[in-house]
Amino acid sequence: MATTRGSRYLLTIGRWRRSFGIAPQFRALAALVPGVSHVDNKSDFLGKRPHRRHPGILQLSCVRLPQALADAAQLLLLEGARPNMEKQVQALTNYLWSRHLPVEPEELQRRAVLLEKKILENADSCQTEKHHEEVLRALRRTTYHWQELSYNEGLSLVYMAARLDGGFAAVSRAFHEIQARLPEFQPQTLMDFGSGTGSVTWAAHSTWGQSLREYMCVDSSAAMLELAEKLLKGGSGSGMPCVPGVFFRQFLPVSPKVQFDVVVAAFSLSELPSKASRTDVVQTLWRKTGRFLVLVENGTKAGHSLLMDARDMVLNGKEKSPLDPRPGFVFAPCPHELPCPQLTASKPLACSLSQAYHPIPFSWNKKPKEEKFSLVILARGSPEEAKRWPRITQPVLKRPRHVHCHLCCPDGRMQHAVITARRHGRDLYRCARVSSWGDLLPVITPSELPPSPAQDAPES
């Protein structure tokens, strides 16, 4: 018998016969721990498919903007050329990536009390009247100064040059996750909160263009909405839009009866000034969600932490939509609804994905790039509907005759798995070897194993 000490998990490769749930036929079982000596690997789980197309593969090849969108972006940049555009684009890119969340008033008050106490301990008694000014100066030096960006026509153009292609790549990867795992899902309506240049609309059209009939783009910036509309019309204010059924507005729909099959907030929650405002927006977006709520932020600790807060708001929220009372569960990337093990580790890390893309071909922007982003996809329904396979959270390390995989498992723990053909079987080893960062590795817990014939047999 194979030992299972130190791990609850058994690896299995099975046919992906259904979009959700565990396949009825379990194959290639092996414990993902050192010392495994027994592997049940008697069945051909792949059929006629190669190992590089095993059921957990979710990676996308290098993403390229639709040609109409790339041409329109280049035209608009030429018409609105600004001096030192390359430097402005780089400066905005760096600022957005390094941005932190605004400090909450309660945290600011706590810091002020600690600083005042420290100053009083070292202060001269005759200078007590200056303590207040010293506290304010210390707060200014040590506190992150968050500022809301006001997107006028010029800044919107710079943002398009800096973020249109990377945002498109990140959202395309998120939509691909849904399409690959649930191919029968054909949404008809989509709402994009904080739509910006409209990259979500283009990505959704590339993924579900045959079924989507309505795209609602919501952004508080009139300049951004005007730019997004120009991009849809080939770079001009007139003409037919490349994507039909797109509507623009500056405020969220108020009616509680309006829902959308897919609701998206990509790089938008980090633009809100406080946790209270983010809570209100996330709750509103969830009420508007008919099936999937897709949240995307930068792949930094700040972006990941923000998404985990939003995830917990939805999972722990008691408010139900009058149109759809079904609870929510995490569709991706987490295989569980437990606290994120990346945040609770002794050295917290950002849970992120990476997507390669071809940038808009400006003079300074020709080589393929990588977009690093954090993602949460929440769905209405029951967790039992989703496939609970561990997620590969770091690049797979391929070594001679063994593979290192870092996994986020359904029990809410991280696991470093070393997979070999000798211990885990040739099929499982080859599947792990062709897997990538962000893919799923087919794994089930012992409780999910089908009962053996001996267990099913009646007692004599």
Tab-separated table of C-alpha atoms in Angstrom:
chain	number	residue	atom	x	y	z
A	1	MET	CA	0.000	0.000	0.000
A	2	ALA	CA	1.185	3.528	-0.754
A	3	THR	CA	1.868	5.689	2.240
A	4	THR	CA	-0.174	8.898	2.581
A	5	ARG	CA	1.482	10.335	5.670
A	6	GLY	CA	1.807	14.119	5.480
A	7	SER	CA	-0.784	14.612	2.745
A	8	ARG	CA	-4.488	14.114	2.227
A	9	TYR	CA	-4.332	14.191	-1.514
A	10	LEU	CA	-4.322	11.573	-4.212
A	11	LEU	CA	-3.535	12.470	-7.771
A	12	THR	CA	-5.766	11.323	-10.533
A	13	ILE	CA	-6.019	11.966	-14.221
A	14	GLY	CA	-9.502	11.442	-15.569
A	15	ARG	CA	-11.500	12.209	-18.610
A	16	TRP	CA	-13.019	15.653	-18.626
A	17	ARG	CA	-16.449	14.340	-19.546
A	18	ARG	CA	-18.370	17.051	-17.787
A	19	SER	CA	-17.613	20.736	-17.410
A	20	PHE	CA	-18.128	20.546	-13.647
A	21	GLY	CA	-17.842	17.741	-11.149
A	22	ILE	CA	-15.477	14.856	-10.849
A	23	ALA	CA	-15.412	12.405	-13.720
A	24	PRO	CA	-17.009	9.046	-12.943
A	25	GLN	CA	-13.960	7.061	-14.018
A	26	PHE	CA	-10.851	7.699	-11.898
A	27	ARG	CA	-7.489	6.782	-13.298
A	28	ALA	CA	-3.758	7.147	-12.591
A	29	LEU	CA	-4.111	7.415	-8.810
A	30	ALA	CA	-1.011	8.275	-6.808
A	31	ALA	CA	-0.233	9.967	-3.506
A	32	LEU	CA	1.688	13.196	-3.977
A	33	VAL	CA	4.128	12.582	-1.124
A	34	PRO	CA	7.593	11.079	-0.846
A	35	GLY	CA	7.853	7.334	-0.577
A	36	VAL	CA	4.961	6.394	-2.892
A	37	SER	CA	5.432	2.836	-4.076
A	38	HIS	CA	2.071	1.926	-5.530
A	39	VAL	CA	0.385	3.542	-8.521
A	40	ASP	CA	-2.872	2.433	-10.095
A	41	ASN	CA	-2.167	3.400	-13.672
A	42	LYS	CA	-3.858	0.706	-15.740
A	43	SER	CA	-6.212	2.815	-17.879
A	44	ASP	CA	-5.727	5.118	-20.821
A	45	PHE	CA	-7.111	8.343	-19.362
A	46	LEU	CA	-6.158	10.559	-22.316
A	47	GLY	CA	-7.856	8.607	-25.073
A	48	LYS	CA	-6.412	9.922	-28.313
A	49	ARG	CA	-5.322	13.263	-26.900
A	50	PRO	CA	-1.637	14.072	-26.279
A	51	HIS	CA	-0.412	14.805	-22.769
A	52	ARG	CA	0.035	18.499	-23.600
A	53	ARG	CA	-3.768	18.721	-23.856
A	54	HIS	CA	-4.652	17.086	-20.554
A	55	PRO	CA	-7.879	18.319	-18.869
A	56	GLY	CA	-6.152	20.810	-16.563
A	57	ILE	CA	-4.399	22.816	-19.293
A	58	LEU	CA	-5.689	26.403	-19.242
A	59	GLN	CA	-2.763	28.359	-20.627
A	60	LEU	CA	-3.219	30.728	-23.552
A	61	SER	CA	-0.677	31.300	-26.264
A	62	CYS	CA	0.712	34.791	-26.727
A	63	VAL	CA	-2.326	37.100	-26.980
A	64	ARG	CA	-2.593	39.634	-29.784
A	65	LEU	CA	-4.995	42.576	-29.978
A	66	PRO	CA	-7.676	42.363	-32.696
A	67	GLN	CA	-6.275	44.057	-35.769
A	68	ALA	CA	-9.094	46.634	-35.861
A	69	LEU	CA	-8.346	47.639	-32.262
A	70	ALA	CA	-4.569	47.875	-32.818
A	71	ASP	CA	-5.068	49.995	-35.955
A	72	ALA	CA	-7.503	52.332	-34.181
A	73	ALA	CA	-5.143	52.767	-31.225
A	74	GLN	CA	-2.216	53.627	-33.505
A	75	LEU	CA	-4.340	56.130	-35.439
A	76	LEU	CA	-5.523	57.884	-32.277
A	77	LEU	CA	-1.996	58.081	-30.921
A	78	LEU	CA	-0.721	59.637	-34.146
A	79	GLU	CA	-3.538	62.197	-34.199
A	80	GLY	CA	-3.115	63.127	-30.544
A	81	ALA	CA	0.668	62.878	-30.421
A	82	ARG	CA	2.130	64.400	-27.254
A	83	PRO	CA	5.757	65.329	-26.558
A	84	ASN	CA	7.714	62.682	-24.673
A	85	MET	CA	4.877	60.178	-25.050
A	86	GLU	CA	7.179	57.224	-24.385
A	87	LYS	CA	8.344	58.711	-21.067
A	88	GLN	CA	4.776	59.527	-20.042
A	89	VAL	CA	3.640	55.995	-20.835
A	90	GLN	CA	6.486	54.495	-18.805
A	91	ALA	CA	5.869	56.860	-15.904
A	92	LEU	CA	2.144	56.017	-15.770
A	93	THR	CA	2.881	52.287	-16.060
A	94	ASN	CA	5.314	52.428	-13.139
A	95	TYR	CA	2.932	54.518	-11.042
A	96	LEU	CA	-0.026	52.181	-11.560
A	97	TRP	CA	2.058	49.102	-10.806
A	98	SER	CA	3.587	50.490	-7.601
A	99	ARG	CA	0.332	51.954	-6.325
A	100	HIS	CA	-0.840	51.002	-2.830
A	101	LEU	CA	-4.306	51.106	-1.345
A	102	PRO	CA	-5.320	54.316	0.441
A	103	VAL	CA	-4.797	54.324	4.200
A	104	GLU	CA	-8.093	54.042	6.081
A	105	PRO	CA	-9.002	56.761	8.658
A	106	GLU	CA	-8.914	54.220	11.496
A	107	GLU	CA	-5.377	53.145	10.550
A	108	LEU	CA	-4.282	56.764	10.236
A	109	GLN	CA	-5.634	57.482	13.728
A	110	ARG	CA	-3.819	54.455	15.145
A	111	ARG	CA	-0.524	55.579	13.625
A	112	ALA	CA	-1.006	59.099	14.982
A	113	VAL	CA	-1.534	57.792	18.524
A	114	LEU	CA	1.612	55.648	18.348
A	115	LEU	CA	3.685	58.511	16.950
A	116	GLU	CA	2.414	60.915	19.595
A	117	LYS	CA	3.282	58.453	22.336
A	118	LYS	CA	6.780	57.984	20.947
A	119	ILE	CA	7.343	61.750	20.614
A	120	LEU	CA	6.108	62.417	24.158
A	121	GLU	CA	8.547	59.870	25.569
A	122	ASN	CA	11.509	61.687	24.012
A	123	ALA	CA	10.232	65.272	24.114
A	124	ASP	CA	11.366	68.161	26.253
A	125	SER	CA	8.628	69.265	28.649
A	126	CYS	CA	8.954	72.910	27.569
A	127	GLN	CA	8.123	72.038	23.930
A	128	THR	CA	4.845	70.212	24.404
A	129	GLU	CA	2.959	72.764	22.279
A	130	LYS	CA	4.863	71.535	19.212
A	131	HIS	CA	3.954	67.876	19.630
A	132	HIS	CA	0.923	68.143	17.384
A	133	GLU	CA	2.961	69.597	14.518
A	134	GLU	CA	5.632	66.927	14.930
A	135	VAL	CA	3.012	64.172	14.711
A	136	LEU	CA	1.602	65.668	11.507
A	137	ARG	CA	5.056	65.940	9.940
A	138	ALA	CA	5.886	62.359	10.894
A	139	LEU	CA	2.598	61.138	9.415
A	140	ARG	CA	3.306	62.935	6.162
A	141	ARG	CA	6.746	61.304	5.941
A	142	THR	CA	5.629	57.765	6.750
A	143	THR	CA	2.145	57.513	5.187
A	144	TYR	CA	1.451	56.593	1.564
A	145	HIS	CA	-0.280	59.494	-0.162
A	146	TRP	CA	-2.958	57.949	-2.352
A	147	GLN	CA	-4.412	60.215	-5.021
A	148	GLU	CA	-7.392	59.705	-7.260
A	149	LEU	CA	-6.525	59.918	-10.946
A	150	SER	CA	-8.648	62.274	-13.029
A	151	TYR	CA	-8.658	60.980	-16.601
A	152	ASN	CA	-8.970	63.886	-18.994
A	153	GLU	CA	-8.463	63.577	-22.735
A	154	GLY	CA	-4.668	63.671	-22.543
A	155	LEU	CA	-4.243	61.227	-19.657
A	156	SER	CA	-6.790	58.861	-21.214
A	157	LEU	CA	-4.652	58.695	-24.359
A	158	VAL	CA	-1.538	57.945	-22.308
A	159	TYR	CA	-3.452	55.267	-20.387
A	160	MET	CA	-4.530	53.678	-23.681
A	161	ALA	CA	-0.925	53.491	-24.865
A	162	ALA	CA	0.207	52.101	-21.505
A	163	ARG	CA	-2.535	49.633	-20.544
A	164	LEU	CA	-4.807	48.719	-23.464
A	165	ASP	CA	-2.813	45.671	-24.577
A	166	GLY	CA	-1.878	44.365	-21.105
A	167	GLY	CA	-5.423	44.778	-19.813
A	168	PHE	CA	-6.764	42.962	-22.858
A	169	ALA	CA	-4.353	40.066	-22.231
A	170	ALA	CA	-5.295	39.697	-18.549
A	171	VAL	CA	-9.044	39.747	-19.177
A	172	SER	CA	-8.689	37.382	-22.151
A	173	ARG	CA	-7.003	34.876	-19.822
A	174	ALA	CA	-9.854	35.241	-17.307
A	175	PHE	CA	-12.522	34.679	-19.958
A	176	HIS	CA	-10.578	31.716	-21.355
A	177	GLU	CA	-10.729	30.075	-17.915
A	178	ILE	CA	-14.534	30.178	-18.012
A	179	GLN	CA	-14.795	29.098	-21.636
A	180	ALA	CA	-12.351	26.203	-21.282
A	181	ARG	CA	-13.991	24.779	-18.158
A	182	LEU	CA	-17.573	25.551	-19.146
A	183	PRO	CA	-17.790	25.509	-22.959
A	184	GLU	CA	-21.585	25.358	-22.958
A	185	PHE	CA	-21.812	28.713	-21.161
A	186	GLN	CA	-22.903	31.285	-23.752
A	187	PRO	CA	-23.502	34.678	-22.106
A	188	GLN	CA	-25.791	37.210	-23.728
A	189	THR	CA	-25.152	40.265	-21.549
A	190	LEU	CA	-22.013	41.755	-19.975
A	191	MET	CA	-21.327	44.763	-17.763
A	192	ASP	CA	-17.868	46.284	-17.377
A	193	PHE	CA	-17.394	48.529	-14.332
A	194	GLY	CA	-14.543	50.996	-14.793
A	195	SER	CA	-14.474	50.159	-18.484
A	196	GLY	CA	-11.698	52.624	-19.384
A	197	THR	CA	-10.595	52.108	-22.972
A	198	GLY	CA	-12.982	49.179	-23.493
A	199	SER	CA	-10.475	46.321	-23.491
A	200	VAL	CA	-12.977	44.090	-21.642
A	201	THR	CA	-15.531	44.558	-24.427
A	202	TRP	CA	-13.010	43.559	-27.078
A	203	ALA	CA	-11.828	40.542	-25.071
A	204	ALA	CA	-15.410	39.396	-24.424
A	205	HIS	CA	-16.268	39.795	-28.096
A	206	SER	CA	-13.218	37.706	-29.051
A	207	THR	CA	-14.343	34.971	-26.626
A	208	TRP	CA	-18.160	34.975	-26.872
A	209	GLY	CA	-18.861	37.197	-29.857
A	210	GLN	CA	-21.401	34.742	-31.264
A	211	SER	CA	-23.686	34.926	-28.222
A	212	LEU	CA	-23.151	38.325	-26.578
A	213	ARG	CA	-25.748	40.883	-27.665
A	214	GLU	CA	-25.320	43.608	-25.029
A	215	TYR	CA	-22.198	45.193	-23.525
A	216	MET	CA	-22.705	47.826	-20.812
A	217	CYS	CA	-19.580	49.956	-20.246
A	218	VAL	CA	-19.598	52.056	-17.060
A	219	ASP	CA	-16.898	54.639	-16.341
A	220	SER	CA	-17.000	57.904	-14.416
A	221	SER	CA	-14.652	59.571	-16.918
A	222	ALA	CA	-16.442	61.053	-19.937
A	223	ALA	CA	-13.084	61.327	-21.726
A	224	MET	CA	-12.454	57.586	-21.287
A	225	LEU	CA	-15.910	56.717	-22.601
A	226	GLU	CA	-15.371	58.933	-25.645
A	227	LEU	CA	-11.983	57.300	-26.312
A	228	ALA	CA	-13.447	53.792	-25.964
A	229	GLU	CA	-16.194	54.676	-28.439
A	230	LYS	CA	-13.642	56.012	-30.919
A	231	LEU	CA	-11.665	52.775	-30.647
A	232	LEU	CA	-14.825	50.824	-31.468
A	233	LYS	CA	-15.358	52.992	-34.552
A	234	GLY	CA	-11.870	52.592	-35.980
A	235	GLY	CA	-10.363	55.701	-34.406
A	236	SER	CA	-12.995	58.212	-35.511
A	237	GLY	CA	-16.143	59.631	-33.977
A	238	SER	CA	-18.283	58.430	-36.855
A	239	GLY	CA	-18.771	55.157	-38.615
A	240	MET	CA	-20.087	51.771	-37.599
A	241	PRO	CA	-18.701	50.183	-34.427
A	242	CYS	CA	-16.677	46.998	-34.827
A	243	VAL	CA	-18.583	45.422	-31.924
A	244	PRO	CA	-22.381	45.855	-32.030
A	245	GLY	CA	-24.568	46.287	-28.950
A	246	VAL	CA	-22.154	48.401	-26.863
A	247	PHE	CA	-23.649	51.037	-24.560
A	248	PHE	CA	-21.795	53.650	-22.500
A	249	ARG	CA	-22.805	55.335	-19.273
A	250	GLN	CA	-21.136	57.107	-16.340
A	251	PHE	CA	-23.126	55.483	-13.525
A	252	LEU	CA	-24.106	51.952	-12.537
A	253	PRO	CA	-27.675	50.862	-13.382
A	254	VAL	CA	-29.841	51.578	-10.352
A	255	SER	CA	-32.670	49.125	-10.928
A	256	PRO	CA	-32.304	45.941	-8.810
A	257	LYS	CA	-34.076	43.998	-11.572
A	258	VAL	CA	-31.218	44.468	-14.035
A	259	GLN	CA	-28.685	41.622	-14.085
A	260	PHE	CA	-25.924	40.611	-16.475
A	261	ASP	CA	-24.587	37.146	-17.259
A	262	VAL	CA	-21.018	38.364	-16.755
A	263	VAL	CA	-19.947	41.345	-14.645
A	264	VAL	CA	-16.337	42.546	-14.801
A	265	ALA	CA	-14.248	44.995	-12.774
A	266	ALA	CA	-10.731	45.008	-14.233
A	267	PHE	CA	-8.147	47.266	-12.549
A	268	SER	CA	-11.049	49.364	-11.221
A	269	LEU	CA	-11.456	48.554	-7.522
A	270	SER	CA	-7.998	49.981	-6.814
A	271	GLU	CA	-9.246	53.330	-8.144
A	272	LEU	CA	-11.791	53.658	-5.317
A	273	PRO	CA	-10.810	55.916	-2.386
A	274	SER	CA	-11.767	53.764	0.623
A	275	LYS	CA	-12.682	50.294	1.815
A	276	ALA	CA	-16.258	51.457	2.411
A	277	SER	CA	-16.612	52.539	-1.221
A	278	ARG	CA	-15.103	49.257	-2.433
A	279	THR	CA	-17.532	47.323	-0.243
A	280	ASP	CA	-20.505	49.213	-1.689
A	281	VAL	CA	-19.325	48.672	-5.251
A	282	VAL	CA	-18.571	44.958	-4.807
A	283	GLN	CA	-21.977	44.359	-3.220
A	284	THR	CA	-23.662	46.223	-6.066
A	285	LEU	CA	-21.703	44.304	-8.703
A	286	TRP	CA	-22.614	41.007	-7.064
A	287	ARG	CA	-26.313	41.943	-7.081
A	288	LYS	CA	-25.962	42.665	-10.798
A	289	THR	CA	-24.274	39.307	-11.449
A	290	GLY	CA	-26.346	36.611	-13.086
A	291	ARG	CA	-23.600	33.980	-13.360
A	292	PHE	CA	-19.984	35.197	-13.144
A	293	LEU	CA	-18.287	38.132	-11.423
A	294	VAL	CA	-14.746	38.616	-12.764
A	295	LEU	CA	-12.361	40.781	-10.727
A	296	VAL	CA	-8.842	41.567	-12.000
A	297	GLU	CA	-6.092	43.685	-10.425
A	298	ASN	CA	-2.323	44.071	-10.602
A	299	GLY	CA	-0.361	40.987	-9.554
A	300	THR	CA	1.041	42.743	-6.490
A	301	LYS	CA	0.433	42.222	-2.771
A	302	ALA	CA	-1.869	45.250	-2.788
A	303	GLY	CA	-3.875	43.953	-5.757
A	304	HIS	CA	-4.117	40.436	-4.366
A	305	SER	CA	-5.130	41.655	-0.903
A	306	LEU	CA	-7.840	43.841	-2.409
A	307	LEU	CA	-9.275	40.895	-4.361
A	308	MET	CA	-9.254	38.656	-1.289
A	309	ASP	CA	-11.251	41.300	0.594
A	310	ALA	CA	-13.774	41.418	-2.247
A	311	ARG	CA	-13.909	37.615	-2.334
A	312	ASP	CA	-14.670	37.466	1.382
A	313	MET	CA	-17.353	40.147	1.054
A	314	VAL	CA	-19.241	38.021	-1.460
A	315	LEU	CA	-18.730	34.673	0.292
A	316	ASN	CA	-19.620	36.000	3.751
A	317	GLY	CA	-22.288	38.442	2.650
A	318	LYS	CA	-25.846	37.713	3.741
A	319	GLU	CA	-27.401	39.941	1.124
A	320	LYS	CA	-29.130	38.003	-1.667
A	321	SER	CA	-30.179	39.194	-5.071
A	322	PRO	CA	-33.971	39.391	-5.507
A	323	LEU	CA	-33.521	37.878	-8.968
A	324	ASP	CA	-31.113	35.077	-8.050
A	325	PRO	CA	-30.848	33.953	-4.398
A	326	ARG	CA	-28.170	31.351	-5.112
A	327	PRO	CA	-25.022	31.770	-2.972
A	328	GLY	CA	-21.614	32.402	-4.419
A	329	PHE	CA	-18.504	30.257	-4.675
A	330	VAL	CA	-14.991	30.703	-6.044
A	331	PHE	CA	-14.710	29.468	-9.613
A	332	ALA	CA	-11.066	30.492	-10.057
A	333	PRO	CA	-8.278	30.541	-9.183
A	334	CYS	CA	-8.857	29.181	-5.662
A	335	PRO	CA	-10.033	25.536	-5.395
A	336	HIS	CA	-11.677	26.401	-2.056
A	337	GLU	CA	-13.513	29.112	-0.106
A	338	LEU	CA	-11.049	29.072	2.807
A	339	PRO	CA	-8.609	31.875	3.727
A	340	CYS	CA	-5.891	32.370	1.146
A	341	PRO	CA	-2.779	30.414	2.214
A	342	GLN	CA	-0.576	32.900	0.366
A	343	LEU	CA	-1.700	35.728	2.658
A	344	THR	CA	-1.579	33.708	5.880
A	345	ALA	CA	1.968	32.434	5.261
A	346	SER	CA	4.863	33.674	7.400
A	347	LYS	CA	6.051	35.598	4.333
A	348	PRO	CA	2.892	36.640	2.455
A	349	LEU	CA	3.039	36.420	-1.326
A	350	ALA	CA	0.757	37.715	-4.045
A	351	CYS	CA	-1.201	34.995	-5.821
A	352	SER	CA	-0.870	35.965	-9.459
A	353	LEU	CA	-0.945	34.680	-13.023
A	354	SER	CA	1.067	35.657	-16.060
A	355	GLN	CA	-0.071	36.075	-19.651
A	356	ALA	CA	2.155	36.741	-22.652
A	357	TYR	CA	0.963	39.261	-25.223
A	358	HIS	CA	2.034	41.229	-28.265
A	359	PRO	CA	1.930	44.964	-27.413
A	360	ILE	CA	0.520	47.691	-29.617
A	361	PRO	CA	3.299	48.099	-32.207
A	362	PHE	CA	4.465	51.602	-31.309
A	363	SER	CA	8.046	52.581	-32.110
A	364	TRP	CA	9.186	51.839	-28.524
A	365	ASN	CA	6.895	48.861	-28.009
A	366	LYS	CA	7.674	45.936	-30.296
A	367	LYS	CA	8.843	42.936	-28.255
A	368	PRO	CA	6.354	40.487	-26.640
A	369	LYS	CA	5.596	41.218	-22.997
A	370	GLU	CA	4.192	39.486	-19.928
A	371	GLU	CA	1.202	40.781	-17.983
A	372	LYS	CA	1.310	39.768	-14.321
A	373	PHE	CA	-2.088	40.049	-12.682
A	374	SER	CA	-4.244	38.744	-9.839
A	375	LEU	CA	-7.655	37.293	-10.549
A	376	VAL	CA	-10.807	36.169	-8.775
A	377	ILE	CA	-13.819	34.704	-10.580
A	378	LEU	CA	-16.917	34.298	-8.399
A	379	ALA	CA	-19.932	32.331	-9.594
A	380	ARG	CA	-23.484	31.803	-8.439
A	381	GLY	CA	-24.340	28.258	-7.424
A	382	SER	CA	-22.803	25.554	-5.280
A	383	PRO	CA	-19.096	24.724	-4.918
A	384	GLU	CA	-19.969	21.106	-5.714
A	385	GLU	CA	-20.600	22.262	-9.289
A	386	ALA	CA	-16.958	23.241	-9.797
A	387	LYS	CA	-13.972	21.014	-10.403
A	388	ARG	CA	-11.814	21.223	-7.258
A	389	TRP	CA	-8.367	20.502	-8.637
A	390	PRO	CA	-5.234	22.156	-7.186
A	391	ARG	CA	-3.954	25.250	-8.949
A	392	ILE	CA	-0.300	25.544	-9.972
A	393	THR	CA	0.721	28.837	-8.341
A	394	GLN	CA	4.295	29.249	-9.587
A	395	PRO	CA	6.274	28.399	-12.726
A	396	VAL	CA	6.763	24.635	-12.991
A	397	LEU	CA	10.386	23.648	-12.401
A	398	LYS	CA	11.415	20.894	-14.829
A	399	ARG	CA	14.414	18.859	-13.793
A	400	PRO	CA	15.898	15.579	-15.103
A	401	ARG	CA	13.323	12.848	-14.385
A	402	HIS	CA	11.289	14.974	-11.917
A	403	VAL	CA	9.079	18.049	-11.823
A	404	HIS	CA	8.483	20.570	-9.013
A	405	CYS	CA	4.918	21.904	-8.736
A	406	HIS	CA	3.706	24.426	-6.158
A	407	LEU	CA	0.005	23.806	-5.593
A	408	CYS	CA	-2.886	25.533	-3.866
A	409	CYS	CA	-5.013	22.583	-2.715
A	410	PRO	CA	-8.733	22.198	-1.943
A	411	ASP	CA	-8.053	21.961	1.805
A	412	GLY	CA	-6.772	25.550	1.781
A	413	ARG	CA	-3.085	24.637	2.077
A	414	MET	CA	-0.055	25.108	-0.138
A	415	GLN	CA	1.871	22.031	-1.210
A	416	HIS	CA	5.232	21.592	-2.903
A	417	ALA	CA	4.932	18.432	-4.992
A	418	VAL	CA	7.869	16.599	-6.566
A	419	ILE	CA	6.477	14.331	-9.274
A	420	THR	CA	8.402	11.484	-10.894
A	421	ALA	CA	7.415	8.806	-13.371
A	422	ARG	CA	8.632	6.086	-11.007
A	423	ARG	CA	6.493	7.196	-8.068
A	424	HIS	CA	3.467	8.634	-9.806
A	425	GLY	CA	3.284	6.948	-13.191
A	426	ARG	CA	4.368	7.963	-16.650
A	427	ASP	CA	1.098	9.659	-17.605
A	428	LEU	CA	0.889	11.819	-14.517
A	429	TYR	CA	4.555	12.763	-14.767
A	430	ARG	CA	4.241	13.800	-18.408
A	431	CYS	CA	1.089	15.797	-17.709
A	432	ALA	CA	2.817	17.644	-14.869
A	433	ARG	CA	5.808	18.303	-17.092
A	434	VAL	CA	3.732	20.009	-19.796
A	435	SER	CA	1.667	22.015	-17.287
A	436	SER	CA	2.312	25.689	-16.660
A	437	TRP	CA	1.803	28.390	-14.068
A	438	GLY	CA	-1.956	28.840	-13.653
A	439	ASP	CA	-2.985	25.383	-14.906
A	440	LEU	CA	-4.922	22.846	-12.850
A	441	LEU	CA	-3.404	19.516	-11.835
A	442	PRO	CA	-6.078	16.781	-11.615
A	443	VAL	CA	-6.214	15.897	-7.918
A	444	ILE	CA	-8.930	14.543	-5.651
A	445	THR	CA	-9.136	13.956	-1.922
A	446	PRO	CA	-9.499	10.423	-0.553
A	447	SER	CA	-13.148	11.130	0.297
A	448	GLU	CA	-13.841	11.704	-3.394
A	449	LEU	CA	-12.496	8.339	-4.496
A	450	PRO	CA	-15.104	5.945	-5.868
A	451	PRO	CA	-15.953	3.124	-3.447
A	452	SER	CA	-14.212	-0.132	-4.103
A	453	PRO	CA	-16.232	-3.239	-5.016
A	454	ALA	CA	-15.375	-4.688	-1.598
A	455	GLN	CA	-16.953	-1.665	0.088
A	456	ASP	CA	-20.095	-1.932	-2.023
A	457	ALA	CA	-20.552	-5.666	-1.466
A	458	PRO	CA	-23.217	-6.610	1.114
A	459	GLU	CA	-22.078	-8.279	4.284
A	460	SER	CA	-22.506	-12.049	4.344
